[in-house]
């Protein structure tokens, strides 16, 4: 992890880019792999939304009221038996693509919880997520209406995996196409379901500027802010 001053400097650089965006963009600090003290740093720097991707790590970090004043996101895949570790203080589950996980999550969370549907827009077999088909995702949403503690708030999308033979310009083009399609899909889904779906989470350390230009309402940044993970 970077020293505090370097984290602060990195954050200021990112915030200046967010201020120049044409729309409001929420920053989610990806704190996975960092010690619990990272939450103290986030509070000091007013990084109000943080994300973990391992259920046991989430459980351990929120002990002793360590997560107070922070909105906690979960961005990883998780086995149903481990969802119990997310029962407390969860603001949003940002990688939902399985109805059985949704049902189990609805049973364990202690309060109303937002969820983002993970959509595999790039169509890559190694990535999780629902197929980017309007009818399929609409059916998924309809089935979820019975889960009274979960609020579908939007979509989460990952950019395409870099291909070694592509030039930087070609990679930027392909990434932009994926993110543009994600934004268009969200607009279509709003019309189809008549849900507000205000959130579009896409963009990480390597591609967040492209994501913002394509309509992301929140970005997920870890190493760009905090440096290398300690585990």
Coordinates of N, CA and C in Angstrom, one line a residue:
X1 N 0.8 -1.2 0.0 CA 0.0 0.0 0.0 C 0.9 1.3 0.0
X2 N 0.4 2.3 -0.7 CA 1.2 3.5 -0.8 C 1.1 4.2 0.6
X3 N 2.1 5.1 0.8 CA 2.0 6.0 2.0 C 0.8 6.9 1.9
X4 N 0.3 7.4 3.0 CA -0.9 8.2 3.0 C -0.8 9.4 2.0
X5 N 0.3 10.1 2.0 CA 0.5 11.3 1.1 C 0.4 10.9 -0.3
X6 N 0.9 9.8 -0.7 CA 0.8 9.3 -2.1 C -0.7 8.9 -2.5
X7 N -1.3 8.3 -1.5 CA -2.8 8.0 -1.7 C -3.6 9.2 -1.9
X8 N -3.3 10.2 -1.1 CA -4.0 11.5 -1.2 C -3.7 12.2 -2.6
X9 N -2.5 12.1 -3.0 CA -2.1 12.7 -4.3 C -2.8 12.0 -5.4
X10 N -2.8 10.7 -5.4 CA -3.5 9.9 -6.4 C -5.0 10.2 -6.5
X11 N -5.6 10.4 -5.3 CA -7.0 10.6 -5.2 C -7.3 12.0 -5.8
X12 N -6.5 13.0 -5.5 CA -6.8 14.3 -6.0 C -6.7 14.4 -7.5
X13 N -5.8 13.6 -8.1 CA -5.7 13.5 -9.6 C -7.0 12.9 -10.2
X14 N -7.5 11.8 -9.5 CA -8.7 11.2 -10.0 C -9.9 12.1 -9.8
X15 N -10.0 12.8 -8.7 CA -11.1 13.7 -8.4 C -11.2 14.8 -9.4
X16 N -10.1 15.3 -9.9 CA -10.1 16.4 -10.9 C -10.7 15.9 -12.2
X17 N -10.4 14.6 -12.5 CA -11.0 14.0 -13.7 C -12.5 13.8 -13.6
X18 N -12.9 13.5 -12.4 CA -14.4 13.3 -12.1 C -15.1 14.6 -12.2
X19 N -14.5 15.7 -11.7 CA -15.1 17.0 -11.7 C -15.3 17.5 -13.2
X20 N -14.4 17.0 -14.1 CA -14.6 17.5 -15.5 C -15.5 16.6 -16.3
X21 N -16.1 15.6 -15.7 CA -17.0 14.7 -16.4 C -18.3 15.5 -16.6
X22 N -19.1 15.1 -17.6 CA -20.3 15.8 -18.0 C -21.5 15.4 -17.1
X23 N -21.3 14.4 -16.3 CA -22.3 13.9 -15.4 C -21.7 13.4 -14.1
X24 N -22.5 13.2 -13.0 CA -22.0 12.8 -11.7 C -21.5 11.4 -11.8
X25 N -20.3 11.2 -11.2 CA -19.6 9.8 -11.2 C -19.2 9.5 -9.8
X26 N -19.7 8.4 -9.2 CA -19.3 8.0 -7.9 C -18.0 7.2 -7.9
X27 N -17.1 7.5 -7.0 CA -15.9 6.7 -6.9 C -16.1 5.6 -5.8
X28 N -15.8 4.4 -6.2 CA -15.8 3.3 -5.2 C -14.3 2.8 -5.0
X29 N -13.8 2.9 -3.8 CA -12.5 2.5 -3.5 C -12.4 1.0 -3.3
X30 N -11.7 0.3 -4.1 CA -11.6 -1.2 -4.0 C -10.5 -1.5 -3.0
X31 N -10.9 -1.9 -1.8 CA -10.0 -2.1 -0.7 C -9.7 -3.5 -0.4
X32 N -10.0 -4.4 -1.3 CA -9.7 -5.8 -1.2 C -8.2 -6.0 -1.1
X33 N -7.8 -6.9 -0.2 CA -6.4 -7.2 0.0 C -5.6 -6.3 0.8
X34 N -6.2 -5.2 1.3 CA -5.6 -4.3 2.2 C -6.0 -4.5 3.6
X35 N -5.2 -4.1 4.6 CA -5.5 -4.3 6.0 C -6.7 -3.5 6.4
X36 N -7.4 -3.8 7.5 CA -8.6 -3.0 8.0 C -8.3 -1.5 8.2
X37 N -7.1 -1.2 8.4 CA -6.7 0.3 8.6 C -7.0 1.1 7.3
X38 N -7.2 0.4 6.2 CA -7.5 1.1 4.9 C -8.8 1.9 5.1
X39 N -9.8 1.4 5.9 CA -11.0 2.1 6.1 C -10.8 3.4 6.8
X40 N -9.9 3.5 7.7 CA -9.5 4.8 8.4 C -9.1 5.8 7.4
X41 N -8.2 5.3 6.4 CA -7.7 6.2 5.4 C -8.9 6.7 4.5
X42 N -9.8 5.8 4.2 CA -10.9 6.2 3.3 C -11.8 7.2 4.0
X43 N -12.0 7.1 5.3 CA -12.8 8.0 6.0 C -12.1 9.4 6.0
X44 N -10.8 9.4 6.3 CA -10.1 10.7 6.3 C -10.1 11.4 4.9
X45 N -10.1 10.6 3.9 CA -10.1 11.2 2.5 C -11.5 11.3 1.9
X46 N -12.5 10.9 2.7 CA -13.9 11.0 2.2 C -14.1 10.1 1.0
X47 N -13.5 9.0 1.0 CA -13.9 7.9 0.0 C -15.0 7.1 0.7
X48 N -16.2 7.5 0.5 CA -17.3 7.0 1.3 C -17.8 5.7 0.9
X49 N -17.5 5.2 -0.3 CA -17.9 3.9 -0.8 C -16.7 3.1 -1.0
X50 N -16.7 1.9 -0.4 CA -15.6 0.9 -0.5 C -16.1 -0.4 -0.9
X51 N -15.2 -1.3 -1.5 CA -15.7 -2.5 -2.1 C -14.7 -3.7 -1.7
X52 N -15.2 -4.8 -1.4 CA -14.5 -6.0 -1.1 C -15.0 -7.1 -2.1
X53 N -14.1 -8.1 -2.3 CA -14.5 -9.2 -3.2 C -14.4 -10.6 -2.6
X54 N -14.1 -10.7 -1.3 CA -14.0 -12.0 -0.6 C -14.9 -11.9 0.7
X55 N -15.8 -12.8 0.8 CA -16.8 -12.8 1.9 C -16.1 -12.8 3.3
X56 N -15.1 -13.7 3.5 CA -14.5 -13.8 4.8 C -13.7 -12.5 5.1
X57 N -13.1 -11.9 4.1 CA -12.3 -10.7 4.3 C -13.3 -9.6 4.7
X58 N -14.4 -9.5 4.0 CA -15.5 -8.6 4.4 C -15.9 -8.7 5.8
X59 N -16.2 -9.9 6.3 CA -16.6 -10.2 7.6 C -15.5 -9.7 8.6
X60 N -14.2 -10.0 8.3 CA -13.2 -9.7 9.3 C -12.9 -8.2 9.3
X61 N -13.1 -7.5 8.2 CA -12.8 -6.0 8.2 C -13.9 -5.2 8.9
X62 N -15.1 -5.7 9.0 CA -16.2 -4.9 9.6 C -16.3 -5.1 11.1
X63 N -15.4 -5.9 11.7 CA -15.5 -6.2 13.1 C -15.2 -4.9 13.9
X64 N -15.7 -4.8 15.1 CA -15.4 -3.6 16.0 C -15.9 -2.3 15.4
X65 N -16.9 -2.3 14.6 CA -17.5 -1.1 14.0 C -16.5 -0.4 13.1
X66 N -15.6 -1.1 12.5 CA -14.5 -0.5 11.7 C -15.0 0.1 10.4
X67 N -16.2 -0.3 10.0 CA -16.7 0.2 8.7 C -17.7 1.4 8.9
X68 N -17.8 2.0 10.1 CA -18.7 3.0 10.4 C -18.5 4.2 9.3
X69 N -19.6 4.8 9.0 CA -19.7 5.9 8.0 C -19.3 5.6 6.6
X70 N -19.1 4.3 6.3 CA -18.7 3.9 5.0 C -19.9 3.0 4.4
X71 N -20.1 3.2 3.1 CA -21.1 2.3 2.3 C -20.3 1.2 1.7
X72 N -20.7 0.0 2.1 CA -19.9 -1.2 1.8 C -20.5 -1.9 0.5
X73 N -19.7 -2.2 -0.5 CA -20.1 -2.9 -1.7 C -19.4 -4.2 -1.7
X74 N -20.0 -5.2 -2.3 CA -19.4 -6.5 -2.5 C -19.3 -6.7 -4.0
X75 N -18.1 -7.0 -4.6 CA -18.0 -7.0 -6.0 C -17.5 -8.4 -6.6
X76 N -17.5 -9.4 -5.8 CA -17.0 -10.7 -6.2 C -18.0 -11.8 -6.3
X77 N -17.6 -12.9 -6.8 CA -18.5 -14.1 -6.9 C -18.3 -14.7 -5.5
X78 N -19.4 -15.3 -5.0 CA -19.4 -15.9 -3.7 C -20.3 -17.1 -3.7
X79 N -19.9 -18.1 -2.9 CA -20.7 -19.3 -2.7 C -21.8 -19.0 -1.7
X80 N -22.9 -19.7 -1.9 CA -24.1 -19.4 -1.1 C -23.8 -19.6 0.4
X81 N -23.0 -20.6 0.7 CA -22.7 -20.9 2.1 C -22.0 -19.7 2.8
X82 N -21.3 -18.9 2.0 CA -20.5 -17.8 2.6 C -21.3 -16.4 2.6
X83 N -22.5 -16.4 2.1 CA -23.3 -15.2 2.0 C -23.6 -14.7 3.5
X84 N -23.6 -15.6 4.4 CA -23.8 -15.2 5.8 C -22.8 -14.2 6.3
X85 N -21.6 -14.2 5.7 CA -20.6 -13.2 6.1 C -20.9 -11.8 5.7
X86 N -21.9 -11.7 4.8 CA -22.2 -10.4 4.2 C -23.5 -9.8 4.9
X87 N -24.0 -10.5 5.9 CA -25.3 -10.1 6.5 C -25.3 -8.7 7.1
X88 N -24.2 -8.3 7.6 CA -24.2 -7.0 8.3 C -23.6 -5.8 7.5
X89 N -24.3 -4.7 7.5 CA -23.8 -3.4 7.0 C -23.6 -3.4 5.5
X90 N -24.2 -4.4 4.7 CA -23.9 -4.4 3.3 C -24.8 -3.3 2.6
X91 N -24.2 -2.4 1.9 CA -25.0 -1.4 1.1 C -25.4 -1.9 -0.2
X92 N -24.5 -2.6 -0.9 CA -24.8 -3.1 -2.3 C -24.0 -4.3 -2.7
X93 N -24.7 -5.2 -3.3 CA -24.1 -6.4 -3.8 C -24.0 -6.2 -5.3
X94 N -22.8 -6.0 -5.8 CA -22.6 -5.4 -7.2 C -22.2 -6.4 -8.3
X95 N -22.4 -7.7 -8.0 CA -22.0 -8.7 -9.0 C -23.0 -9.9 -9.1
X96 N -24.3 -9.5 -9.2 CA -25.3 -10.5 -9.1 C -25.7 -11.1 -10.5
X97 N -25.6 -12.4 -10.6 CA -25.9 -13.0 -11.9 C -26.6 -14.4 -11.7
X98 N -27.0 -14.7 -10.5 CA -27.5 -16.0 -10.2 C -28.7 -15.9 -9.3
X99 N -29.8 -16.5 -9.7 CA -31.0 -16.4 -8.9 C -31.0 -17.1 -7.5
X100 N -30.2 -18.2 -7.5 CA -30.1 -18.9 -6.2 C -29.3 -18.0 -5.2
X101 N -28.3 -17.4 -5.7 CA -27.5 -16.4 -4.9 C -28.4 -15.3 -4.4
X102 N -29.2 -14.8 -5.3 CA -30.1 -13.7 -5.0 C -31.1 -14.1 -3.9
X103 N -31.7 -15.3 -4.0 CA -32.6 -15.8 -3.0 C -31.9 -16.0 -1.6
X104 N -30.7 -16.5 -1.6 CA -30.0 -16.7 -0.4 C -29.6 -15.4 0.2
X105 N -29.2 -14.4 -0.6 CA -28.8 -13.1 -0.1 C -30.0 -12.4 0.5
X106 N -31.1 -12.5 -0.1 CA -32.4 -11.9 0.4 C -32.7 -12.5 1.8
X107 N -32.3 -13.7 2.1 CA -32.6 -14.3 3.4 C -31.6 -13.9 4.5
X108 N -30.4 -13.4 4.1 CA -29.4 -13.2 5.1 C -29.2 -11.7 5.4
X109 N -29.4 -10.8 4.5 CA -29.1 -9.4 4.7 C -30.1 -8.9 5.8
X110 N -29.6 -7.9 6.6 CA -30.3 -7.4 7.7 C -31.1 -6.2 7.4
X111 N -30.9 -5.6 6.2 CA -31.6 -4.4 5.8 C -31.8 -4.4 4.3
X112 N -32.6 -3.4 3.8 CA -32.8 -3.3 2.4 C -31.4 -3.1 1.7
X113 N -31.2 -3.8 0.7 CA -29.8 -3.8 0.1 C -30.0 -3.7 -1.4
X114 N -29.2 -2.8 -2.0 CA -29.1 -2.6 -3.4 C -28.3 -3.7 -4.1
X115 N -28.7 -4.1 -5.3 CA -27.9 -5.0 -6.1 C -27.7 -4.5 -7.5
X116 N -26.6 -4.8 -8.1 CA -26.3 -4.6 -9.5 C -26.2 -5.9 -10.2
X117 N -26.9 -6.0 -11.3 CA -26.8 -7.2 -12.1 C -25.5 -7.2 -13.0
X118 N -24.7 -8.2 -12.9 CA -23.5 -8.3 -13.7 C -23.8 -8.8 -15.0
X119 N -23.5 -8.0 -16.1 CA -23.8 -8.3 -17.4 C -22.4 -8.6 -18.2
X120 N -22.3 -9.7 -18.9 CA -21.1 -10.1 -19.6 C -21.3 -9.5 -21.0
X121 N -21.1 -8.2 -21.1 CA -21.3 -7.5 -22.4 C -20.2 -7.9 -23.4
X122 N -19.0 -8.2 -22.9 CA -17.9 -8.6 -23.8 C -18.1 -10.0 -24.4
X123 N -18.9 -10.8 -23.7 CA -19.2 -12.1 -24.2 C -18.0 -13.0 -24.0
X124 N -17.1 -12.8 -23.0 CA -16.0 -13.6 -22.8 C -16.3 -14.7 -21.8
X125 N -15.9 -15.9 -22.2 CA -16.2 -17.1 -21.4 C -15.6 -17.1 -20.1
X126 N -14.5 -16.5 -19.9 CA -13.8 -16.5 -18.6 C -14.4 -15.4 -17.6
X127 N -15.4 -14.6 -18.1 CA -16.0 -13.7 -17.2 C -17.4 -14.1 -16.8
X128 N -17.7 -13.8 -15.5 CA -19.1 -14.1 -15.0 C -20.1 -13.1 -15.5
X129 N -21.3 -13.4 -15.4 CA -22.3 -12.4 -15.7 C -23.4 -13.0 -16.6
X130 N -24.6 -12.3 -16.6 CA -25.7 -12.6 -17.4 C -25.4 -12.3 -18.9
X131 N -26.0 -13.1 -19.8 CA -25.8 -12.8 -21.2 C -26.5 -11.5 -21.5
X132 N -25.9 -10.7 -22.4 CA -26.4 -9.4 -22.7 C -27.5 -9.5 -23.7
X133 N -28.6 -10.0 -23.2 CA -29.9 -10.2 -24.0 C -31.0 -9.6 -23.2
X134 N -31.8 -8.7 -23.9 CA -32.8 -7.9 -23.2 C -33.9 -8.9 -22.6
X135 N -34.3 -9.8 -23.3 CA -35.4 -10.7 -22.9 C -34.9 -11.6 -21.7
X136 N -33.7 -12.0 -21.7 CA -33.1 -12.9 -20.6 C -33.0 -12.1 -19.4
X137 N -32.5 -10.9 -19.5 CA -32.2 -10.1 -18.3 C -33.6 -9.6 -17.7
X138 N -34.5 -9.3 -18.6 CA -35.9 -8.9 -18.1 C -36.5 -10.0 -17.3
X139 N -36.4 -11.2 -17.8 CA -37.0 -12.4 -17.1 C -36.3 -12.5 -15.7
X140 N -35.0 -12.3 -15.7 CA -34.3 -12.4 -14.4 C -34.8 -11.4 -13.4
X141 N -35.0 -10.2 -13.9 CA -35.5 -9.1 -13.1 C -36.9 -9.4 -12.6
X142 N -37.8 -9.9 -13.5 CA -39.1 -10.2 -13.1 C -39.1 -11.3 -11.9
X143 N -38.3 -12.3 -12.0 CA -38.2 -13.3 -11.0 C -37.7 -12.7 -9.7
X144 N -36.9 -11.7 -9.8 CA -36.3 -11.1 -8.5 C -37.3 -10.2 -7.8
X145 N -38.5 -9.9 -8.4 CA -39.4 -9.0 -7.7 C -39.9 -9.6 -6.4
X146 N -39.8 -10.9 -6.2 CA -40.3 -11.5 -5.0 C -39.3 -11.4 -3.8
X147 N -38.1 -10.9 -4.1 CA -37.1 -10.8 -3.1 C -37.2 -9.4 -2.4
X148 N -37.9 -9.3 -1.3 CA -38.3 -8.1 -0.7 C -37.2 -7.2 -0.1
X149 N -36.0 -7.8 0.2 CA -35.0 -7.0 0.8 C -34.0 -6.5 -0.3
X150 N -34.1 -6.9 -1.5 CA -33.2 -6.5 -2.6 C -33.8 -5.5 -3.6
X151 N -33.1 -4.5 -3.8 CA -33.5 -3.5 -4.8 C -32.5 -3.5 -6.0
X152 N -33.1 -3.8 -7.1 CA -32.2 -3.7 -8.4 C -32.0 -2.3 -8.7
X153 N -30.7 -1.9 -8.7 CA -30.3 -0.5 -8.9 C -29.6 -0.2 -10.2
X154 N -29.3 -1.3 -10.9 CA -28.6 -1.0 -12.2 C -27.7 -2.2 -12.6
X155 N -26.7 -1.9 -13.3 CA -25.8 -2.9 -13.9 C -24.3 -2.7 -13.5
X156 N -23.6 -3.8 -13.5 CA -22.1 -3.8 -13.4 C -21.6 -4.5 -14.6
X157 N -20.5 -3.9 -15.2 CA -19.9 -4.4 -16.4 C -18.4 -4.3 -16.3
X158 N -17.7 -5.3 -16.8 CA -16.3 -5.3 -16.9 C -15.9 -5.1 -18.3
X159 N -14.8 -4.3 -18.5 CA -14.3 -4.1 -19.9 C -13.6 -5.4 -20.4
X160 N -13.3 -5.4 -21.7 CA -12.8 -6.6 -22.3 C -11.4 -6.9 -21.8
X161 N -11.0 -8.1 -21.8 CA -9.6 -8.5 -21.4 C -8.7 -8.1 -22.5
X162 N -7.6 -7.4 -22.1 CA -6.6 -7.0 -23.1 C -6.0 -8.1 -23.9
X163 N -5.8 -7.9 -25.2 CA -5.3 -8.9 -26.1 C -3.9 -8.4 -26.4
X164 N -2.8 -9.3 -26.2 CA -1.4 -8.9 -26.4 C -1.1 -8.2 -27.8
X165 N -1.8 -8.7 -28.8 CA -1.5 -8.3 -30.2 C -2.1 -6.9 -30.5
X166 N -3.0 -6.5 -29.7 CA -3.7 -5.2 -30.0 C -2.8 -4.0 -29.6
X167 N -2.9 -3.0 -30.4 CA -2.2 -1.7 -30.1 C -3.1 -1.0 -29.0
X168 N -2.5 0.0 -28.4 CA -3.3 0.7 -27.4 C -4.5 1.3 -28.0
X169 N -4.4 1.9 -29.2 CA -5.5 2.5 -29.8 C -6.6 1.5 -30.1
X170 N -6.3 0.3 -30.6 CA -7.3 -0.7 -30.9 C -7.9 -1.2 -29.6
X171 N -7.2 -1.3 -28.5 CA -7.7 -1.7 -27.2 C -8.7 -0.6 -26.7
X172 N -8.4 0.6 -26.8 CA -9.3 1.7 -26.4 C -10.6 1.7 -27.3
X173 N -10.4 1.4 -28.6 CA -11.6 1.3 -29.4 C -12.5 0.1 -29.0
X174 N -12.0 -1.0 -28.7 CA -12.8 -2.2 -28.3 C -13.4 -2.0 -27.0
X175 N -12.6 -1.4 -26.1 CA -13.2 -1.1 -24.7 C -14.3 -0.1 -24.8
X176 N -14.2 0.9 -25.6 CA -15.2 1.9 -25.8 C -16.5 1.3 -26.3
X177 N -16.3 0.3 -27.3 CA -17.5 -0.3 -27.9 C -18.3 -1.2 -26.8
X178 N -17.5 -1.9 -26.0 CA -18.2 -2.6 -24.9 C -18.9 -1.7 -23.9
X179 N -18.3 -0.6 -23.5 CA -18.9 0.3 -22.6 C -20.1 1.0 -23.2
X180 N -20.0 1.4 -24.5 CA -21.1 2.0 -25.1 C -22.3 1.1 -25.3
X181 N -22.0 -0.2 -25.6 CA -23.1 -1.2 -25.7 C -23.8 -1.4 -24.3
X182 N -22.9 -1.3 -23.2 CA -23.5 -1.5 -21.9 C -24.4 -0.3 -21.6
X183 N -24.0 0.9 -21.9 CA -24.9 2.0 -21.7 C -26.2 2.0 -22.5
X184 N -26.1 1.6 -23.7 CA -27.3 1.4 -24.6 C -28.2 0.3 -24.0
X185 N -27.6 -0.8 -23.5 CA -28.4 -1.9 -23.0 C -29.1 -1.4 -21.7
X186 N -28.5 -0.6 -20.9 CA -29.1 -0.1 -19.7 C -30.3 0.8 -20.1
X187 N -30.2 1.6 -21.1 CA -31.3 2.5 -21.5 C -32.5 1.6 -22.0
X188 N -32.2 0.6 -22.7 CA -33.2 -0.3 -23.2 C -33.9 -1.1 -22.1
X189 N -33.1 -1.5 -21.1 CA -33.6 -2.2 -20.0 C -34.6 -1.3 -19.1
X190 N -34.2 -0.1 -19.0 CA -35.1 0.9 -18.3 C -36.5 0.9 -19.0
X191 N -36.5 1.0 -20.3 CA -37.7 1.1 -21.0 C -38.5 -0.2 -20.9
X192 N -37.8 -1.3 -21.0 CA -38.5 -2.6 -21.0 C -39.1 -2.9 -19.6
X193 N -38.4 -2.6 -18.5 CA -38.8 -3.0 -17.2 C -39.5 -1.8 -16.4
X194 N -39.4 -0.6 -16.9 CA -39.9 0.6 -16.3 C -39.4 0.8 -14.9
X195 N -38.2 0.3 -14.7 CA -37.4 0.6 -13.5 C -36.5 1.7 -13.6
X196 N -36.2 2.4 -12.6 CA -35.3 3.6 -12.6 C -33.9 3.2 -13.0
X197 N -33.3 2.1 -12.4 CA -32.0 1.6 -12.7 C -30.9 2.7 -12.8
X198 N -30.7 3.5 -11.8 CA -29.8 4.7 -11.9 C -28.4 4.4 -12.0
X199 N -27.9 3.2 -11.7 CA -26.5 3.0 -11.5 C -25.9 2.2 -12.7
X200 N -24.8 2.6 -13.2 CA -24.0 1.8 -14.2 C -22.6 1.8 -13.7
X201 N -22.2 0.7 -13.1 CA -20.8 0.6 -12.6 C -19.9 -0.1 -13.6
X202 N -19.0 0.7 -14.2 CA -18.0 0.1 -15.1 C -16.8 1.0 -15.1
X203 N -15.7 0.4 -15.3 CA -14.4 1.2 -15.3 C -13.6 0.9 -14.1
X204 N -12.3 0.4 -14.4 CA -11.4 0.1 -13.3 C -10.1 0.9 -13.6
X205 N -9.0 0.6 -13.0 CA -7.8 1.4 -13.0 C -7.4 1.7 -14.5
X206 N -7.4 0.7 -15.3 CA -6.9 0.8 -16.7 C -7.9 1.5 -17.7
X207 N -9.2 1.5 -17.4 CA -10.1 1.9 -18.4 C -11.2 2.9 -17.9
X208 N -11.0 3.4 -16.7 CA -12.1 4.2 -16.1 C -12.4 5.5 -16.8
X209 N -11.4 6.1 -17.5 CA -11.7 7.3 -18.2 C -12.5 7.0 -19.5
X210 N -12.3 5.9 -20.1 CA -13.2 5.4 -21.2 C -14.6 5.2 -20.7
X211 N -14.7 4.5 -19.6 CA -16.0 4.2 -19.0 C -16.8 5.5 -18.7
X212 N -16.1 6.5 -18.1 CA -16.8 7.7 -17.8 C -17.4 8.4 -19.1
X213 N -16.5 8.4 -20.1 CA -16.9 9.0 -21.4 C -18.1 8.2 -22.0
X214 N -18.3 7.0 -21.6 CA -19.4 6.2 -22.2 C -20.6 6.1 -21.3
X215 N -20.6 6.9 -20.2 CA -21.8 7.0 -19.4 C -21.8 6.3 -18.0
X216 N -20.6 5.8 -17.6 CA -20.6 5.2 -16.2 C -21.0 6.2 -15.2
X217 N -21.8 5.7 -14.2 CA -22.2 6.5 -13.1 C -21.3 6.2 -11.9
X218 N -20.5 5.1 -11.9 CA -19.6 4.9 -10.8 C -18.4 4.0 -11.4
X219 N -17.3 4.2 -10.8 CA -16.0 3.5 -11.2 C -15.5 2.8 -10.0
X220 N -14.7 1.7 -10.3 CA -14.2 0.9 -9.2 C -12.6 1.0 -9.3
X221 N -12.0 1.7 -8.4 CA -10.6 1.9 -8.4 C -9.9 1.4 -7.2
X222 N -8.8 0.6 -7.4 CA -8.1 0.0 -6.3 C -6.6 0.5 -6.3
X223 N -5.8 -0.2 -7.1 CA -4.4 0.0 -7.1 C -4.0 1.4 -7.6
X224 N -4.8 2.0 -8.4 CA -4.6 3.4 -8.9 C -4.6 4.4 -7.7
X225 N -5.4 4.1 -6.7 CA -5.4 5.0 -5.5 C -4.5 4.5 -4.4
X226 N -4.7 3.2 -4.1 CA -4.0 2.7 -2.9 C -2.7 2.0 -3.1
X227 N -2.3 1.7 -4.3 CA -1.1 0.9 -4.6 C -1.3 -0.6 -4.5
X228 N -0.2 -1.3 -4.5 CA -0.3 -2.8 -4.6 C -1.0 -3.3 -3.3
X229 N -1.7 -4.4 -3.5 CA -2.4 -5.0 -2.3 C -1.3 -5.8 -1.5
X230 N -1.6 -5.8 -0.2 CA -0.6 -6.5 0.7 C -0.9 -8.0 0.7
X231 N -2.0 -8.5 0.2 CA -2.3 -9.9 0.1 C -3.3 -10.2 -1.0

